[in-house]
Coordinates of C-alpha atoms in Angstrom, one line a residue:
Chain A
M1 CA -99.6 -199.9 37.2
I2 CA -98.4 -196.3 37.3
V3 CA -97.0 -194.9 34.0
C4 CA -94.6 -191.9 34.3
T5 CA -93.1 -190.0 31.4
T6 CA -91.5 -187.2 33.5
I7 CA -88.8 -187.3 36.2
S8 CA -91.0 -185.3 38.6
E9 CA -93.9 -187.8 38.3
L10 CA -91.4 -190.7 38.8
K11 CA -89.9 -189.1 41.9
A12 CA -93.4 -188.3 43.4
A13 CA -94.5 -191.9 42.8
L14 CA -91.3 -193.4 44.4
A15 CA -91.6 -191.0 47.4
R16 CA -95.2 -192.2 48.0
Q17 CA -94.0 -195.9 47.8
R18 CA -91.1 -195.2 50.1
S19 CA -93.2 -193.4 52.7
K20 CA -95.8 -196.2 52.5
S21 CA -93.2 -198.9 52.8
P22 CA -89.8 -197.6 54.0
N23 CA -88.2 -201.1 54.1
G24 CA -89.8 -202.5 50.9
F25 CA -87.3 -203.4 48.2
I26 CA -87.5 -201.6 44.9
G27 CA -86.5 -203.6 41.8
L28 CA -85.5 -202.1 38.5
V29 CA -85.6 -203.7 35.1
P30 CA -83.9 -201.2 32.7
T31 CA -85.0 -201.8 29.0
M32 CA -85.0 -200.2 25.6
G33 CA -88.6 -201.3 25.2
Y34 CA -90.2 -203.5 22.5
L35 CA -90.5 -206.0 25.4
H36 CA -90.5 -209.7 24.9
E37 CA -90.5 -212.8 27.1
G38 CA -86.9 -212.2 28.0
H39 CA -87.8 -208.9 29.6
A40 CA -90.9 -210.5 31.1
S41 CA -88.8 -213.1 32.9
L42 CA -86.7 -210.3 34.5
M43 CA -89.9 -208.6 35.7
R44 CA -91.2 -211.8 37.3
R45 CA -87.8 -212.4 38.9
A46 CA -87.9 -208.8 40.3
G47 CA -91.5 -209.2 41.4
S48 CA -90.5 -212.4 43.3
E49 CA -87.7 -210.6 45.2
C50 CA -89.0 -207.0 45.5
E51 CA -92.1 -205.3 46.8
F52 CA -92.2 -202.6 44.0
T53 CA -90.9 -203.3 40.5
V54 CA -90.0 -200.5 38.1
V55 CA -89.5 -201.0 34.4
S56 CA -87.8 -198.3 32.4
V57 CA -88.4 -198.0 28.7
F58 CA -85.9 -195.7 27.1
V59 CA -84.1 -196.0 23.7
N60 CA -80.9 -194.2 24.8
P61 CA -79.3 -192.2 21.9
L62 CA -76.0 -192.1 23.8
Q63 CA -75.4 -195.8 23.3
F64 CA -76.0 -195.9 19.5
G65 CA -73.2 -195.1 17.0
P66 CA -73.8 -192.7 14.2
N67 CA -74.5 -195.6 11.7
E68 CA -76.5 -197.7 14.0
D69 CA -80.2 -198.3 14.3
F70 CA -81.4 -195.6 16.8
D71 CA -84.1 -194.2 14.5
K72 CA -85.4 -197.5 13.3
Y73 CA -85.1 -199.3 16.7
P74 CA -88.5 -200.8 17.2
R75 CA -90.9 -199.0 19.6
D76 CA -94.4 -199.9 20.9
L77 CA -95.1 -198.3 24.2
E78 CA -98.7 -199.4 24.4
R79 CA -97.8 -203.1 24.0
D80 CA -94.9 -202.6 26.4
A81 CA -97.2 -201.2 29.1
A82 CA -99.6 -204.1 28.6
L83 CA -96.8 -206.7 28.9
A84 CA -95.3 -205.0 32.0
E85 CA -98.7 -204.7 33.7
K86 CA -99.4 -208.4 33.0
N87 CA -96.1 -209.3 34.7
G88 CA -96.7 -207.5 37.9
V89 CA -94.8 -204.3 37.3
A90 CA -95.8 -201.4 39.7
L91 CA -94.4 -198.5 37.7
L92 CA -93.4 -198.0 34.1
F93 CA -91.0 -195.1 33.5
A94 CA -90.9 -194.1 29.8
P95 CA -89.2 -190.7 29.5
S96 CA -88.5 -188.8 26.3
V97 CA -85.0 -188.1 25.1
K98 CA -85.6 -184.4 26.1
E99 CA -86.6 -185.5 29.6
M100 CA -83.5 -187.5 30.1
Y101 CA -81.1 -185.1 28.4
P102 CA -82.8 -181.6 28.8
T103 CA -79.4 -179.9 28.0
K104 CA -76.3 -181.1 26.3
P105 CA -75.0 -183.8 28.7
L106 CA -71.3 -183.0 29.6
T107 CA -70.8 -186.0 32.0
R108 CA -69.9 -189.5 30.9
V109 CA -69.3 -192.6 33.0
L110 CA -66.5 -194.4 31.3
I111 CA -65.4 -198.0 32.1
S112 CA -62.2 -199.3 30.7
E113 CA -60.7 -202.8 30.0
V114 CA -63.9 -204.8 30.3
T115 CA -65.4 -202.6 27.6
E116 CA -62.5 -203.0 25.1
S117 CA -63.3 -206.4 23.6
L118 CA -66.5 -207.9 22.0
C119 CA -69.3 -205.3 21.5
G120 CA -67.1 -202.6 23.0
A121 CA -64.6 -203.1 20.1
S122 CA -67.3 -203.4 17.5
R123 CA -69.4 -200.5 18.8
P124 CA -67.1 -197.7 19.9
G125 CA -68.7 -195.5 22.6
H126 CA -71.5 -198.0 23.1
F127 CA -70.7 -198.8 26.7
D128 CA -70.0 -195.2 27.6
G129 CA -73.6 -194.5 26.7
V130 CA -74.8 -197.6 28.7
G131 CA -72.8 -196.7 31.8
T132 CA -74.0 -193.1 31.7
V133 CA -77.7 -193.9 31.2
V134 CA -77.7 -196.7 33.8
S135 CA -76.1 -194.3 36.3
K136 CA -78.9 -191.9 35.6
L137 CA -81.5 -194.5 36.1
F138 CA -79.9 -195.8 39.3
N139 CA -79.8 -192.2 40.7
L140 CA -83.3 -191.4 39.7
I141 CA -84.9 -194.7 41.0
Q142 CA -82.4 -195.7 43.7
P143 CA -83.4 -199.4 43.3
N144 CA -82.2 -202.0 45.8
R145 CA -81.7 -204.5 43.0
A146 CA -81.4 -204.2 39.2
Y147 CA -82.0 -207.1 36.8
F148 CA -80.1 -207.6 33.6
G149 CA -80.3 -210.5 31.0
M150 CA -77.2 -212.5 30.4
K151 CA -77.7 -212.3 26.6
D152 CA -75.9 -209.0 27.1
A153 CA -73.2 -210.7 29.2
Q154 CA -70.6 -207.9 28.5
Q155 CA -73.2 -205.3 29.6
V156 CA -73.6 -207.2 32.9
A157 CA -69.9 -207.4 33.4
V158 CA -69.5 -203.7 32.6
I159 CA -72.3 -202.6 34.9
Q160 CA -71.0 -204.8 37.8
Q161 CA -67.6 -203.2 37.3
M162 CA -69.1 -199.7 37.4
V163 CA -71.2 -200.5 40.5
D164 CA -68.1 -201.9 42.3
D165 CA -65.8 -199.1 41.3
L166 CA -68.3 -196.3 42.2
N167 CA -69.8 -198.0 45.3
M168 CA -73.3 -197.7 43.9
P169 CA -75.8 -198.9 46.5
V170 CA -77.5 -201.5 44.3
D171 CA -77.2 -205.3 43.7
I172 CA -76.9 -206.3 40.1
I173 CA -78.8 -209.5 39.4
P174 CA -77.8 -211.3 36.2
C175 CA -80.6 -213.5 34.8
E176 CA -80.3 -216.4 32.3
T177 CA -81.0 -215.7 28.7
V178 CA -84.5 -216.7 27.6
R179 CA -84.8 -218.5 24.3
E180 CA -87.4 -219.3 21.7
P181 CA -88.5 -223.0 21.7
D182 CA -85.9 -223.7 18.9
G183 CA -83.1 -222.0 20.8
L184 CA -82.8 -218.5 19.3
A185 CA -82.0 -216.0 22.1
M186 CA -84.9 -213.5 22.5
S187 CA -84.1 -210.0 21.3
S188 CA -86.0 -207.0 20.2
R189 CA -84.0 -207.0 17.0
N190 CA -85.2 -210.5 16.0
V191 CA -88.2 -208.8 14.3
Y192 CA -85.9 -207.4 11.7
L193 CA -85.0 -211.0 10.4
T194 CA -86.5 -212.3 7.2
P195 CA -87.9 -215.9 7.4
E196 CA -84.8 -217.3 5.8
Q197 CA -82.4 -215.2 8.1
R198 CA -84.5 -216.3 11.1
R199 CA -84.0 -220.0 10.2
Q200 CA -80.3 -219.6 9.7
A201 CA -79.9 -217.6 12.9
L202 CA -80.3 -220.8 14.8
V203 CA -76.7 -221.4 14.1
L204 CA -75.7 -219.2 17.1
S205 CA -77.4 -221.3 19.8
E206 CA -76.3 -224.5 18.0
T207 CA -72.7 -223.3 17.9
L208 CA -72.8 -222.6 21.7
Q209 CA -74.4 -226.0 22.3
Q210 CA -71.8 -227.8 20.3
A211 CA -69.0 -225.8 22.1
G212 CA -70.3 -227.2 25.4
E213 CA -69.2 -230.7 24.2
L214 CA -66.0 -229.7 22.4
I215 CA -64.7 -227.8 25.5
Q216 CA -64.6 -231.1 27.4
S217 CA -62.3 -232.9 25.0
P218 CA -58.8 -233.3 26.4
E219 CA -56.8 -231.5 23.8
M220 CA -59.1 -228.5 23.3
T221 CA -57.6 -225.0 23.4
A222 CA -59.0 -221.5 23.0
S223 CA -57.7 -221.1 19.5
K224 CA -59.1 -224.5 18.4
L225 CA -62.4 -223.9 20.0
T226 CA -63.0 -220.4 18.4
A227 CA -61.9 -221.8 15.0
L228 CA -64.4 -224.6 15.2
A229 CA -67.1 -222.3 16.5
S230 CA -66.4 -219.8 13.6
A231 CA -66.5 -222.6 11.1
N232 CA -69.8 -223.8 12.5
V233 CA -71.3 -220.3 12.3
L234 CA -70.3 -220.0 8.7
T235 CA -72.2 -223.2 7.7
A236 CA -75.1 -220.7 7.6
P237 CA -74.6 -219.1 4.2
L238 CA -76.1 -215.7 5.2
A239 CA -74.0 -215.4 8.4
V240 CA -71.3 -212.7 8.5
I241 CA -69.2 -212.9 11.7
D242 CA -68.6 -209.8 13.7
Y243 CA -66.7 -211.7 16.4
V244 CA -66.4 -215.2 17.9
E245 CA -64.3 -215.1 21.0
L246 CA -63.5 -217.1 24.1
L247 CA -62.5 -214.9 27.0
H248 CA -62.3 -214.9 30.8
Y249 CA -65.6 -213.9 32.5
P250 CA -66.3 -211.3 33.9
S251 CA -62.9 -209.6 33.2
L252 CA -63.3 -210.3 29.4
Q253 CA -59.5 -210.5 29.2
P254 CA -58.0 -212.9 26.6
L255 CA -57.0 -216.5 27.3
D256 CA -53.7 -218.1 26.5
P257 CA -54.7 -219.5 23.1
V258 CA -52.8 -222.8 23.4
L259 CA -53.5 -223.7 27.0
K260 CA -55.8 -226.8 27.5
L261 CA -59.3 -225.8 28.5
A262 CA -60.6 -229.0 30.0
D263 CA -59.1 -228.5 33.5
R264 CA -59.8 -224.8 33.9
S265 CA -61.8 -224.0 37.0
D266 CA -62.3 -220.3 36.2
K267 CA -65.3 -218.9 34.3
L268 CA -65.0 -218.6 30.5
I269 CA -67.4 -217.1 28.0
L270 CA -67.8 -217.9 24.4
A271 CA -69.4 -214.9 22.8
L272 CA -70.8 -214.5 19.3
A273 CA -71.9 -211.5 17.2
V274 CA -73.2 -212.4 13.8
K275 CA -74.9 -210.3 11.1
F276 CA -77.7 -211.5 9.0
G277 CA -78.2 -208.7 6.4
S278 CA -78.2 -205.5 8.4
T279 CA -79.4 -207.2 11.6
R280 CA -76.7 -207.9 14.2
L281 CA -77.4 -210.7 16.7
I282 CA -75.4 -211.6 19.8
D283 CA -75.4 -214.7 22.0
N284 CA -73.1 -216.3 24.5
R285 CA -72.6 -219.1 26.9
L286 CA -70.6 -219.4 30.1
F287 CA -68.3 -222.4 30.7
Q288 CA -66.4 -223.6 33.7
P289 CA -64.9 -226.8 32.3
A290 CA -63.6 -228.1 35.7
G291 CA -66.2 -226.4 37.8
G292 CA -70.0 -226.5 38.3
D293 CA -72.7 -224.9 36.2
P294 CA -71.4 -221.3 35.7
N295 CA -74.9 -220.1 34.9
V296 CA -76.2 -220.8 38.4
Q297 CA -75.3 -217.8 40.5
N298 CA -74.6 -218.6 44.1
H299 CA -77.0 -216.5 46.1
D300 CA -74.2 -215.7 48.6
E301 CA -72.4 -213.9 45.8
I302 CA -75.0 -211.2 45.9
Q303 CA -73.6 -208.9 48.5
A304 CA -76.0 -207.6 51.0
S305 CA -75.9 -203.8 51.2
P306 CA -75.9 -203.0 54.9
S307 CA -77.7 -199.8 54.1
Y308 CA -80.9 -201.7 53.3
S309 CA -82.7 -203.9 55.7
H310 CA -82.9 -207.4 54.2
Chain B
M1 CA -68.4 -188.5 67.2
I2 CA -68.2 -191.8 65.3
V3 CA -64.9 -192.3 63.5
C4 CA -65.0 -194.9 60.6
T5 CA -62.0 -196.0 58.5
T6 CA -63.8 -198.8 56.6
I7 CA -66.8 -198.8 54.3
S8 CA -68.5 -201.5 56.3
E9 CA -68.3 -199.4 59.5
L10 CA -69.5 -196.4 57.6
K11 CA -72.5 -198.2 56.2
A12 CA -73.4 -199.7 59.5
A13 CA -73.3 -196.3 61.2
L14 CA -75.4 -194.7 58.5
A15 CA -78.0 -197.6 58.6
R16 CA -78.3 -197.1 62.4
Q17 CA -78.8 -193.3 61.9
R18 CA -81.4 -193.9 59.1
S19 CA -83.4 -196.4 61.0
K20 CA -83.4 -194.1 64.1
S21 CA -84.4 -191.1 62.0
P22 CA -85.7 -192.0 58.6
N23 CA -86.5 -188.4 57.6
G24 CA -83.5 -186.7 59.1
F25 CA -81.3 -185.0 56.7
I26 CA -77.7 -186.2 56.2
G27 CA -75.1 -183.6 55.3
L28 CA -71.7 -184.3 53.8
V29 CA -68.6 -182.2 53.9
P30 CA -66.0 -183.9 51.6
T31 CA -62.5 -182.8 52.4
M32 CA -58.8 -183.9 51.9
G33 CA -58.2 -183.2 55.6
Y34 CA -55.7 -180.9 57.3
L35 CA -58.9 -179.0 58.2
H36 CA -59.0 -175.3 58.8
E37 CA -61.6 -172.6 59.6
G38 CA -62.9 -172.8 56.0
H39 CA -63.8 -176.5 56.5
A40 CA -65.2 -175.7 60.0
S41 CA -67.6 -173.1 58.5
L42 CA -68.9 -175.8 56.1
M43 CA -69.4 -178.2 59.0
R44 CA -71.4 -175.6 61.0
R45 CA -73.5 -174.7 57.9
A46 CA -74.2 -178.5 57.5
G47 CA -75.0 -178.8 61.2
S48 CA -77.5 -176.0 61.0
E49 CA -79.4 -177.6 58.1
C50 CA -79.0 -181.3 58.6
E51 CA -79.6 -183.7 61.5
F52 CA -76.4 -185.8 60.9
T53 CA -73.2 -184.3 59.5
V54 CA -70.6 -186.5 57.9
V55 CA -67.1 -185.2 57.1
S56 CA -64.9 -187.3 54.9
V57 CA -61.1 -187.0 55.0
F58 CA -59.5 -188.6 52.1
V59 CA -56.4 -187.4 50.1
N60 CA -57.5 -188.8 46.7
P61 CA -54.6 -190.0 44.6
L62 CA -56.8 -189.9 41.5
Q63 CA -57.0 -186.1 41.5
F64 CA -53.2 -185.5 41.8
G65 CA -51.0 -185.4 38.7
P66 CA -47.7 -187.3 38.6
N67 CA -45.6 -184.2 39.5
E68 CA -48.0 -182.8 42.1
D69 CA -48.0 -182.9 45.9
F70 CA -49.9 -186.1 46.7
D71 CA -47.2 -187.6 48.9
K72 CA -46.3 -184.3 50.7
Y73 CA -49.9 -183.1 51.0
P74 CA -50.3 -182.3 54.7
R75 CA -52.1 -184.8 56.9
D76 CA -53.0 -184.8 60.6
L77 CA -56.0 -187.0 61.3
E78 CA -55.9 -186.5 65.1
R79 CA -56.2 -182.8 64.8
D80 CA -58.8 -183.1 62.1
A81 CA -61.0 -185.3 64.3
A82 CA -60.7 -182.8 67.2
L83 CA -61.8 -180.0 64.9
A84 CA -64.6 -181.9 63.4
E85 CA -66.0 -183.0 66.8
K86 CA -65.8 -179.4 68.1
N87 CA -67.9 -178.3 65.1
G88 CA -70.7 -180.7 65.7
V89 CA -69.8 -183.4 63.2
A90 CA -71.6 -186.8 63.9
L91 CA -69.4 -189.0 61.8
L92 CA -65.8 -188.7 60.5
F93 CA -65.0 -191.1 57.5
A94 CA -61.3 -191.4 57.0
P95 CA -60.6 -194.4 54.7
S96 CA -57.3 -195.6 53.4
V97 CA -56.4 -195.5 49.7
K98 CA -56.7 -199.3 49.7
E99 CA -60.2 -199.1 51.2
M100 CA -61.4 -196.7 48.6
Y101 CA -59.6 -198.4 45.7
P102 CA -59.3 -202.1 46.7
T103 CA -58.7 -203.1 43.1
K104 CA -57.5 -201.1 40.1
P105 CA -60.4 -198.7 39.4
L106 CA -61.6 -199.0 35.8
T107 CA -64.4 -196.5 36.0
R108 CA -64.1 -192.7 35.7
V109 CA -66.7 -190.0 35.8
L110 CA -65.6 -187.5 33.2
I111 CA -67.1 -184.0 32.9
S112 CA -66.3 -182.0 29.7
E113 CA -66.3 -178.3 28.8
V114 CA -66.6 -176.9 32.4
T115 CA -63.4 -178.7 33.2
E116 CA -61.4 -177.4 30.3
S117 CA -60.4 -174.0 31.6
L118 CA -58.6 -172.8 34.8
C119 CA -57.4 -175.6 37.0
G120 CA -58.7 -178.2 34.5
A121 CA -56.3 -176.8 31.9
S122 CA -53.4 -176.5 34.4
R123 CA -54.0 -179.9 36.1
P124 CA -54.9 -182.4 33.4
G125 CA -57.0 -185.3 34.8
H126 CA -57.6 -183.4 38.1
F127 CA -61.3 -183.1 37.7
D128 CA -61.7 -186.7 36.4
G129 CA -60.3 -187.7 39.8
V130 CA -62.6 -185.3 41.6
G131 CA -65.8 -186.4 39.8
T132 CA -64.9 -190.0 40.4
V133 CA -64.2 -189.8 44.1
V134 CA -67.1 -187.5 44.8
S135 CA -69.4 -190.0 43.0
K136 CA -68.1 -192.7 45.3
L137 CA -68.6 -190.6 48.4
F138 CA -72.2 -189.7 47.3
N139 CA -73.0 -193.4 46.6
L140 CA -71.5 -194.5 49.9
I141 CA -73.0 -191.8 52.1
Q142 CA -76.1 -190.9 50.2
P143 CA -76.3 -187.4 51.7
N144 CA -79.3 -185.1 51.2
R145 CA -76.9 -182.1 50.9
A146 CA -73.2 -181.7 50.2
Y147 CA -71.2 -178.6 51.1
F148 CA -68.4 -177.2 49.1
G149 CA -66.3 -174.1 49.5
M150 CA -66.4 -171.5 46.8
K151 CA -62.6 -171.1 46.9
D152 CA -62.7 -174.0 44.6
A153 CA -65.4 -172.4 42.4
Q154 CA -64.6 -174.5 39.4
Q155 CA -65.0 -177.7 41.6
V156 CA -68.4 -176.5 42.6
A157 CA -69.4 -175.8 39.0
V158 CA -68.0 -179.2 37.9
I159 CA -69.8 -181.1 40.6
Q160 CA -73.1 -179.3 40.1
Q161 CA -72.8 -180.2 36.3
M162 CA -72.2 -183.8 37.2
V163 CA -75.1 -183.9 39.7
D164 CA -77.5 -182.4 37.1
D165 CA -76.3 -184.6 34.2
L166 CA -76.4 -187.8 36.2
N167 CA -79.6 -186.9 38.2
M168 CA -77.7 -187.5 41.5
P169 CA -80.2 -187.2 44.4
V170 CA -78.2 -184.6 46.4
D171 CA -78.3 -180.8 46.7
I172 CA -75.0 -179.1 46.3
I173 CA -74.6 -176.2 48.7
P174 CA -71.8 -173.7 47.6
C175 CA -70.4 -171.8 50.7
E176 CA -68.5 -168.5 50.7
T177 CA -64.7 -168.6 51.0
V178 CA -63.4 -168.1 54.5
R179 CA -60.4 -165.8 54.8
E180 CA -57.7 -165.0 57.3
P181 CA -58.2 -161.6 58.9
D182 CA -55.8 -160.0 56.4
G183 CA -57.8 -161.5 53.4
L184 CA -55.8 -164.6 52.4
A185 CA -58.2 -167.4 51.4
M186 CA -57.9 -170.3 53.8
S187 CA -56.2 -173.3 52.3
S188 CA -54.5 -176.4 53.6
R189 CA -51.6 -175.5 51.3
N190 CA -51.0 -172.2 53.1
V191 CA -48.7 -174.0 55.6
Y192 CA -46.2 -174.5 52.8
L193 CA -45.6 -170.7 52.5
T194 CA -42.5 -169.1 53.9
P195 CA -43.2 -165.9 55.9
E196 CA -42.2 -163.7 52.9
Q197 CA -44.3 -165.7 50.5
R198 CA -47.2 -165.5 53.0
R199 CA -46.9 -161.8 53.1
Q200 CA -46.8 -161.5 49.3
A201 CA -49.7 -163.9 48.9
L202 CA -52.0 -161.1 50.0
V203 CA -51.8 -159.9 46.4
L204 CA -54.5 -162.4 45.4
S205 CA -57.3 -161.1 47.6
E206 CA -56.2 -157.5 47.0
T207 CA -56.4 -158.1 43.2
L208 CA -59.9 -159.5 43.5
Q209 CA -60.9 -156.5 45.8
Q210 CA -59.5 -154.0 43.3
A211 CA -61.3 -155.8 40.4
G212 CA -64.6 -155.2 42.2
E213 CA -64.1 -151.5 41.7
L214 CA -62.6 -151.7 38.2
I215 CA -65.4 -153.8 36.8
Q216 CA -67.9 -150.9 37.5
S217 CA -66.0 -148.4 35.4
P218 CA -67.9 -147.7 32.1
E219 CA -65.2 -148.7 29.6
M220 CA -64.0 -151.8 31.3
T221 CA -63.7 -155.0 29.2
A222 CA -62.7 -158.6 30.0
S223 CA -59.3 -158.2 28.3
K224 CA -58.6 -154.9 30.1
L225 CA -59.7 -156.3 33.4
T226 CA -57.5 -159.4 33.2
A227 CA -54.5 -157.3 32.1
L228 CA -54.9 -155.0 35.0
A229 CA -55.4 -157.9 37.4
S230 CA -52.3 -159.7 36.1
A231 CA -50.3 -156.6 36.4
N232 CA -51.4 -156.2 40.0
V233 CA -50.6 -159.8 40.9
L234 CA -47.1 -159.2 39.4
T235 CA -46.4 -156.4 41.8
A236 CA -45.6 -159.2 44.2
P237 CA -42.0 -160.1 43.2
L238 CA -42.3 -163.8 44.1
A239 CA -45.6 -164.3 42.3
V240 CA -45.6 -166.5 39.2
I241 CA -49.0 -166.5 37.4
D242 CA -50.5 -169.8 36.4
Y243 CA -53.8 -168.1 35.2
V244 CA -55.8 -164.9 35.6
E245 CA -59.1 -165.3 33.8
L246 CA -62.5 -163.7 33.7
L247 CA -65.2 -166.2 32.6
H248 CA -68.9 -166.9 32.7
Y249 CA -70.0 -168.7 35.8
P250 CA -70.9 -171.5 36.2
S251 CA -70.3 -172.5 32.5
L252 CA -66.7 -171.3 32.7
Q253 CA -66.9 -170.4 29.0
P254 CA -64.9 -167.4 27.8
L255 CA -66.3 -163.9 27.4
D256 CA -66.1 -161.6 24.4
P257 CA -62.9 -159.8 25.3
V258 CA -64.0 -156.4 24.0
L259 CA -67.6 -156.2 25.3
K260 CA -68.3 -153.7 28.1
L261 CA -68.7 -155.4 31.4
A262 CA -70.6 -152.8 33.4
D263 CA -74.0 -153.6 32.1
R264 CA -73.7 -157.4 32.2
S265 CA -76.4 -159.1 34.3
D266 CA -75.0 -162.6 34.1
K267 CA -72.6 -164.0 36.6
L268 CA -68.9 -163.7 35.9
I269 CA -65.9 -165.1 37.8
L270 CA -62.4 -163.6 38.1
A271 CA -60.2 -166.6 38.9
L272 CA -56.6 -166.5 39.9
A273 CA -53.9 -169.3 40.3
V274 CA -50.5 -168.0 41.4
K275 CA -47.4 -169.9 42.4
F276 CA -45.2 -168.8 45.3
G277 CA -42.2 -171.1 45.1
S278 CA -43.6 -174.6 44.6
T279 CA -46.9 -173.6 46.4
R280 CA -49.8 -173.0 44.1
L281 CA -52.6 -170.8 45.5
I282 CA -56.0 -170.2 44.0
D283 CA -58.7 -167.6 44.7
N284 CA -61.6 -166.1 42.9
R285 CA -64.5 -163.7 43.1
L286 CA -67.9 -163.7 41.5
F287 CA -69.3 -160.5 39.9
Q288 CA -72.6 -159.6 38.5
P289 CA -72.0 -156.0 37.4
A290 CA -75.6 -155.1 36.7
G291 CA -77.2 -157.5 39.2
G292 CA -77.2 -158.1 42.9
D293 CA -74.6 -159.8 45.1
P294 CA -73.7 -163.0 43.2
N295 CA -72.3 -164.6 46.3
V296 CA -75.7 -164.7 48.0
Q297 CA -77.4 -167.9 46.7
N298 CA -81.1 -167.5 46.5
H299 CA -82.4 -170.4 48.6
D300 CA -85.1 -171.1 45.9
E301 CA -82.2 -172.0 43.6
I302 CA -81.6 -175.1 45.7
Q303 CA -83.9 -177.6 44.1
A304 CA -85.9 -179.7 46.5
S305 CA -85.5 -183.4 45.7
P306 CA -89.0 -184.8 46.0
S307 CA -87.5 -188.1 47.0
Y308 CA -86.7 -186.6 50.4
S309 CA -89.2 -185.0 52.8
H310 CA -88.1 -181.4 53.4

């Protein structure tokens, strides 16, 4: 596995790969490091679809608010490199902040509407930072496909919107959330939890599970479902709700609160953000009450880019 | 010459070209059409440096303000196609507004600071529209080099800032302003001028010419120079000044108004925007009082992108 910390090393390695294999797909898994099995599953998916998989590890200051955990965000590049190599990654790109932002960056990629609810409302400016750094990574690496976990469902929706609006030549591949055996969604931030918080954090996945049954009951509405889900989250005494919302997916626009849910054929998302102490966890589930399994992406939905040979 | 009006035709034509000539440079000349000799000179420059020259013709609604001339901006695609073909262009891309913005665009590429003076101050939102559409064109066409005229010097500075900040894999090639024999900078908007306005519009290039001599005088300062330039513009009775400013280039930050100019070795720009009736004309000149000719770009300044084979 090649490890690059500078943009010039990265470009040279990519040029070698492209000249060796002009039609080989390049896959990108953008991460903030402190990699876990969720990231590993993205790497393996990329490896199964692409000839050359790149993982980026960069804790992007632009997407953290002034009172957020940028400084204490967990980092362990040595362990990340070992995990990436074990999962078939060809190139690990781990630049410094100075390498990514050598001068004061004056350009921002701003996405509206889809960023205004959920984490966009709780973390002002967060998705501006995400859109900007993902644009930079796409321009630097020029991947054919980029892989993102659905735990950050809003991030997937925001990036797909940006790619569509700006005609970026990359296919976004959303991948199902990977969970611990007891159901907790994998996250680098899980290491912050005390044993008691960790135990109570199960309430997120349990609430989503329960909602899967509730949503099928004939009289269920958006306002009832979110009330029941909130009540269930609060059965965990340490839980402090940031948001519990049922929205359209991927537009993330609100639903009519009193319309019956059971016969809806559009995709809905129940999204949770809950704090345990100073640790903020998110989780979500997609629903399509009168449709199929919304988590299974139809492969035809991935648009072929005619500029690449498939 | 290939003419494409849809993105899918464009992508297919570019894919054919890339598979035929994987290492051949692709040059892009982005325009709003109604092409003139200024555009033609960009096409010829692209043709001399690139194997395959693309010209885009798109009057971008996003960069026009609500009271500006989007609807009446002059259009003549047939004449544009003839001029492009005559100047060696391989592909003309002329999409409709619906093709470029099939749904309400939610993403904007915003550039700060360098957009805040000159035309950015006079035309709020203008450069947001420019950054966004140029990003789209770069992503659609993926040119190795893109050619821009220095008449829109702020546009060149803004796009270079965006390319640097977002690591876009394209070299921006600024090209000298092309002028009518009597000195008037070529512009699609010149057709709006009445014969008398056209005659008086010469005051722009004459003012810039005069400034080239004034700037060398030992006691000249930024505030004196702009006062003299403004006075000279106003010798044309029909001229209404939008701005007359001397700034650093390419940062477009203000100068100390009382510092002596003659011994400055940094690049300065004198930029003019003047209305004749409802027609707004711009022109500018670069100065480097204690340096060489600031209009001659050192070829080493064009950074080689290692991802392309030069």
